[in-house]
Short mmCIF file of C-alpha atoms in Angstrom, two decimals:
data_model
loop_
_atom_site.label_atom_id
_atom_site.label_comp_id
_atom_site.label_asym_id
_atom_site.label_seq_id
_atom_site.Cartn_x
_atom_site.Cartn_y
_atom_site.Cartn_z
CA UNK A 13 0.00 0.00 0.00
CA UNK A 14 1.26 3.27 -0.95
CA UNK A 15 0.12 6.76 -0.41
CA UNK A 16 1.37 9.70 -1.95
CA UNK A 17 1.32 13.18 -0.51
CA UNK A 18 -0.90 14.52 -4.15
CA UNK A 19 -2.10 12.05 -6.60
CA UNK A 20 -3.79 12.05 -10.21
CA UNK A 21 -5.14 8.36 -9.34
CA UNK A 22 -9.14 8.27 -8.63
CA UNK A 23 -10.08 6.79 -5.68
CA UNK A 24 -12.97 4.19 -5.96
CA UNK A 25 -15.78 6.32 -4.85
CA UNK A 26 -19.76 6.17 -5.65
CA UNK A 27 -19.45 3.42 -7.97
CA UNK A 28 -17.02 3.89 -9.73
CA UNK A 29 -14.01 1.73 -9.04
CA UNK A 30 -10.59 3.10 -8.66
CA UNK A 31 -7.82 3.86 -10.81
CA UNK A 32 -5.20 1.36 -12.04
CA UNK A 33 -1.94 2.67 -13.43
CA UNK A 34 2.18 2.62 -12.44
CA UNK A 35 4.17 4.46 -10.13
CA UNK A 36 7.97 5.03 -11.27
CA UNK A 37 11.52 5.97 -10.26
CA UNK A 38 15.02 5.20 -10.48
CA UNK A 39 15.39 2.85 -7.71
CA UNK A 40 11.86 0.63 -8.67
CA UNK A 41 8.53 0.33 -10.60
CA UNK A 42 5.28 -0.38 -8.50
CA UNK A 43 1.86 -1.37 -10.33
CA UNK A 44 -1.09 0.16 -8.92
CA UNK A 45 -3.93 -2.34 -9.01
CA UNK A 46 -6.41 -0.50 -7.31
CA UNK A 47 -7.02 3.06 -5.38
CA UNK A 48 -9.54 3.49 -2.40
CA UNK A 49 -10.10 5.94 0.34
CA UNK A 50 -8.98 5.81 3.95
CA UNK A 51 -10.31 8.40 6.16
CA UNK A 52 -8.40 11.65 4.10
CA UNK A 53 -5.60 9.85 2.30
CA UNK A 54 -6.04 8.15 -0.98
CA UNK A 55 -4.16 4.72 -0.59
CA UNK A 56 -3.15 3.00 -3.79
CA UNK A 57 -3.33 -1.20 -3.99
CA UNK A 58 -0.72 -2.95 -5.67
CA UNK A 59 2.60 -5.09 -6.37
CA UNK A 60 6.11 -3.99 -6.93
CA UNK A 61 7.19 -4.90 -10.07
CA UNK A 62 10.85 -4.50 -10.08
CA UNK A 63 13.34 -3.21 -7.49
CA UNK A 64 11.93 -1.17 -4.48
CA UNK A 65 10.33 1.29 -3.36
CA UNK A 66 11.24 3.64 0.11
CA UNK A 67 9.54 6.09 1.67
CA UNK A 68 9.99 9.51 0.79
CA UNK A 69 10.75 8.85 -2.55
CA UNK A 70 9.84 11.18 -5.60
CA UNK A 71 7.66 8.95 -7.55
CA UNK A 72 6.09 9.58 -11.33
CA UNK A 73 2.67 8.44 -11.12
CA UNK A 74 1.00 7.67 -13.95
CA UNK A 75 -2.64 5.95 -14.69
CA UNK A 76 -3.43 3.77 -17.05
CA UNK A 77 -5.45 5.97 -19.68
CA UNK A 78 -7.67 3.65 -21.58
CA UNK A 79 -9.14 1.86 -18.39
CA UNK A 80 -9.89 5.54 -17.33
CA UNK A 81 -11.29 6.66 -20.64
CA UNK A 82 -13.65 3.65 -20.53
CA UNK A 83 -14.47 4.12 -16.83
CA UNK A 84 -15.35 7.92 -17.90
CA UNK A 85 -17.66 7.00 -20.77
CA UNK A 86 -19.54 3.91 -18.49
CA UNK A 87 -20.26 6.84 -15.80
CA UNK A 88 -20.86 9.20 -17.75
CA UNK A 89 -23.53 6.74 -20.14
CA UNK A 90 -24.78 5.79 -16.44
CA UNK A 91 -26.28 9.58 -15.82
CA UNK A 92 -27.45 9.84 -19.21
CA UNK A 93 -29.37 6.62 -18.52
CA UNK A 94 -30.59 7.76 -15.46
CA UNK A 95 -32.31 10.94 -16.87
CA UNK A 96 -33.89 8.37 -20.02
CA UNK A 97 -35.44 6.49 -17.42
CA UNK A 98 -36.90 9.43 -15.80
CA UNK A 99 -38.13 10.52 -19.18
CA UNK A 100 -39.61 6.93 -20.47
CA UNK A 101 -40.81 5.65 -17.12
CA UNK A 102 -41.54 8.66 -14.81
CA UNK A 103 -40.29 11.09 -12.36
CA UNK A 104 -40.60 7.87 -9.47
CA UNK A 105 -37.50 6.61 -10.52
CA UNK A 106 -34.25 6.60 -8.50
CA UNK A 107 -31.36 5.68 -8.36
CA UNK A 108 -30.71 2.78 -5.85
CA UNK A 109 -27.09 1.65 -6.41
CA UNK A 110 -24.25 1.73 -9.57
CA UNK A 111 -21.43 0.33 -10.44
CA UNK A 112 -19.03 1.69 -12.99
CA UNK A 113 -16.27 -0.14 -14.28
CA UNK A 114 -14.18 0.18 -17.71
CA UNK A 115 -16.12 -2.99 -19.16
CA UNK A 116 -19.19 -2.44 -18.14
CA UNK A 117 -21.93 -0.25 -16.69
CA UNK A 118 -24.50 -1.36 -13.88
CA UNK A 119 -27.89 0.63 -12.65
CA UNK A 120 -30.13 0.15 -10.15
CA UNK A 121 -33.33 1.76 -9.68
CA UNK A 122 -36.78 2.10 -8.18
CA UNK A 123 -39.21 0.66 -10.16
CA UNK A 124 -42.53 -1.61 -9.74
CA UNK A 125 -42.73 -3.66 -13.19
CA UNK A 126 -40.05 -5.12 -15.49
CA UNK A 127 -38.92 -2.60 -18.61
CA UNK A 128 -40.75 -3.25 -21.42
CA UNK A 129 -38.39 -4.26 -25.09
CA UNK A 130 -40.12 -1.08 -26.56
CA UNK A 131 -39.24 1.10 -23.77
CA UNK A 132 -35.73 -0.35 -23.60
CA UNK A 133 -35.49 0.69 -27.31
CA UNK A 134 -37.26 4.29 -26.64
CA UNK A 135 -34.09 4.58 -23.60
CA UNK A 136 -31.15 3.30 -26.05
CA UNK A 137 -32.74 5.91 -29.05
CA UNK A 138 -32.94 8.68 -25.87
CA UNK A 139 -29.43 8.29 -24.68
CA UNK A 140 -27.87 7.60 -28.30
CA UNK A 141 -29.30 10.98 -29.24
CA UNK A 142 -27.42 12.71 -26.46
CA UNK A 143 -24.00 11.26 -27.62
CA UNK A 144 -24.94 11.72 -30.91
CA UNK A 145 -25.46 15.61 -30.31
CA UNK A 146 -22.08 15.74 -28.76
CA UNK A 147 -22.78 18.32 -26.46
CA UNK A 148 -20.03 20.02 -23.71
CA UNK A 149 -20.03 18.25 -20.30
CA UNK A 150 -19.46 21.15 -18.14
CA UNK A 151 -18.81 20.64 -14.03
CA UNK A 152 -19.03 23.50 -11.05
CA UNK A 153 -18.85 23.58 -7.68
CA UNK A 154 -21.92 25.25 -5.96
CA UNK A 155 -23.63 25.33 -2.42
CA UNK A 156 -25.95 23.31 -1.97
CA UNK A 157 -29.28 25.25 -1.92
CA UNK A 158 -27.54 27.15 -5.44
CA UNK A 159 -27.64 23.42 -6.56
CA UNK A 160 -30.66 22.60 -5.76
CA UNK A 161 -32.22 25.79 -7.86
CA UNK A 162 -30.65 24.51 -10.48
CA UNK A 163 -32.43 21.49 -10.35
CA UNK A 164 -29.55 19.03 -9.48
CA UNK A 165 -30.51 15.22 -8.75
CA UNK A 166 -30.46 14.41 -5.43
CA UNK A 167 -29.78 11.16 -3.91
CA UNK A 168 -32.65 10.56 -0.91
CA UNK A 169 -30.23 9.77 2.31
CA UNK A 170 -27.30 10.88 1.21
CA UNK A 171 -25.14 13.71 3.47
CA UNK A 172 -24.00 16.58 1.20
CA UNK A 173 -21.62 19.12 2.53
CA UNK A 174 -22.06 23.39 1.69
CA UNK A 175 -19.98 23.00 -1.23
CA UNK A 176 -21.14 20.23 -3.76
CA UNK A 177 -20.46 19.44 -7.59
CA UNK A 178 -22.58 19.50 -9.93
CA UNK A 179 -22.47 17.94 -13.23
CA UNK A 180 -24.51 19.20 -16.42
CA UNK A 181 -24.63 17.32 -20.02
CA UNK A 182 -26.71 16.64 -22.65
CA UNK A 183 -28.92 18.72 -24.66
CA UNK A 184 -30.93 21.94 -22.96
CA UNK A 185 -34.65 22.38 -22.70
CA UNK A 186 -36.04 25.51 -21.02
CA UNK A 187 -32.87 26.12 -19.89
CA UNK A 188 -32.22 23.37 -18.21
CA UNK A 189 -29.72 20.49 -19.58
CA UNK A 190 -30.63 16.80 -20.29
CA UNK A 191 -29.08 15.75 -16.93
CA UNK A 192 -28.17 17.71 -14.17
CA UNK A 193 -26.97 15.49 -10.76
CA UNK A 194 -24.39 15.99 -8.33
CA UNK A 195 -21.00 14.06 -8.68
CA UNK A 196 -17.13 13.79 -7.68
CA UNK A 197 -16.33 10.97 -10.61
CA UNK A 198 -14.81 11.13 -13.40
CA UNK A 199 -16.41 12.00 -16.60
CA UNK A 200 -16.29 12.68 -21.12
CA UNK A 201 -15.55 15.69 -22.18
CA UNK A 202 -18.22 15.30 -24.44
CA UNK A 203 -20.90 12.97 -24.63
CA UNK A 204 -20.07 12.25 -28.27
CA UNK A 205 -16.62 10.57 -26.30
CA UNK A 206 -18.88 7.80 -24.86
CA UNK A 207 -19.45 6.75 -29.18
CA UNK A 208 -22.17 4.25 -28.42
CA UNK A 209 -24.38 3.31 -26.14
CA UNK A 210 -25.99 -0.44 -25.53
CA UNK A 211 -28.44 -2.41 -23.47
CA UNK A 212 -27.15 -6.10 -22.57
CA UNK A 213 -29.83 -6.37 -19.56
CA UNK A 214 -32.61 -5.48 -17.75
CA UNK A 215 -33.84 -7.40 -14.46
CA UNK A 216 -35.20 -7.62 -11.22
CA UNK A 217 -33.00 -7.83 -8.13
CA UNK A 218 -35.28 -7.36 -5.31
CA UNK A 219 -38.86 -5.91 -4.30
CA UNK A 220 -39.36 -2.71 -6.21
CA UNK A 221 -35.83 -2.16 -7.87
CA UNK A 222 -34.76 -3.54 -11.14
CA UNK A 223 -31.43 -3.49 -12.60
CA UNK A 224 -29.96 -2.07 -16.13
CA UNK A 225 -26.58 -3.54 -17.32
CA UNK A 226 -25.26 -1.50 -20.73
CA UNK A 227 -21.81 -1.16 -22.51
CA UNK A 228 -20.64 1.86 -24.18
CA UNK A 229 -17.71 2.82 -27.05
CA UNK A 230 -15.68 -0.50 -28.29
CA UNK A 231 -16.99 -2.54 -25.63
CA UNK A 232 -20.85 -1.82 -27.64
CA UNK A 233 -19.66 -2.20 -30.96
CA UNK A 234 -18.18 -5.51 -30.11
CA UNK A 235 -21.96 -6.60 -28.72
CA UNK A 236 -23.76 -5.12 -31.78
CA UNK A 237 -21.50 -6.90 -34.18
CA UNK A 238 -22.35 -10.23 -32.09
#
């Protein structure tokens, strides 16, 4: 375990799992295979690789940036989803768990019947549009009542502190964009970075909540040529 006094490594944090990359100097290479949290420090999982590493060190730290480009477009996908299903189904859905990985996306949300095929379709066409428009994804930090004006999902339960960020994308409509919620991941620049957007699943996994699994970019090409 190794933590660094500043780090460009994501720790795994509201879904979305940590970053993986390689930490580097002239006395040893170490291979970060995971990051989490521990109380304020950010505490990066992994093996050394070759020689050794002391404390103190200078290291160059650097993460692995396809796994985080594909971890960006799954979380970012996972909001646009989130919004579609508000849209399709209706304004009782919520979100009730995620996970966001680089090969695949997961959602969970409140919701008393199965999805229907056609509205699964109507949720791919809704979200596909949004990439498809390729619209800025733009992030700021605001208090939290400014936040809520601005009509920023809000997770029921959760503890927000004064300052919160908020995260807008997707196409506007009476001034307000396609999906506004609040969120410290990572995220596309764009949404046309996310190139594709797929359905592999839809389920129950307890009373009342039913589960989306999806793909996006190479991972959703490679299903839709299957």
């Amino acid at each position: 375990l190794i933590v660094l006094n500043q780090t460009p490594f994501y720790a795994e944090s509201g879904g979305q799992i940590g970053d993986t990359g390689i930490f580097k100097n002239d006395t040893g290479i170490f291979e970060v295979q995971d990051t989490k949290k521990s109380g304020g420090a950010f505490v990066h999982q992994g093996i050394v690789t070759m020689g050794s590493l002391k404390a103190t060190q200078n290291v160059e730290a650097t993460v692995k940036a396809d796994i985080r480009a594909a971890t960006a477009r799954n979380h970012s996908a996972t909001h646009l989803l989130h919004a579609a299903l508000r849209q399709i189904l209706g304004e009782h859905v919520q979100q009730k768990g995620s996970l966001v990985a680089s090969d695949i996306l997961r959602f969970d949300f409140a919701n008393d019947q199965p999805v229907s095929f056609a509205q699964l379709q109507e949720i791919e066409r809704l979200v596909n549009a949004e990439v498809i428009a390729n619209t800025p994804v733009s992030t700021e930090e605001l208090d939290i009542e400014s936040a809520k004006n601005k009509g920023a999902m809000m997770l029921f339960g959760e503890k927000y502190g004064d300052k919160v960020r908020v995260l807008s994308m997707g196409s506007q409509k009476d001034d307000r964009h396609f999906s506004i919620e609040l969120c410290g991941g990572i995220h596309v620049n764009r949404t046309g970075d996310i190139g594709l957007f797929k359905i592999i699943s839809e389920g129950g996994i307890a009373a009342g909540i039913r589960r989306i699994e999806a793909v996006t970019g190479t991972a959703a090409l490679a299903v839709v040529q299957q």
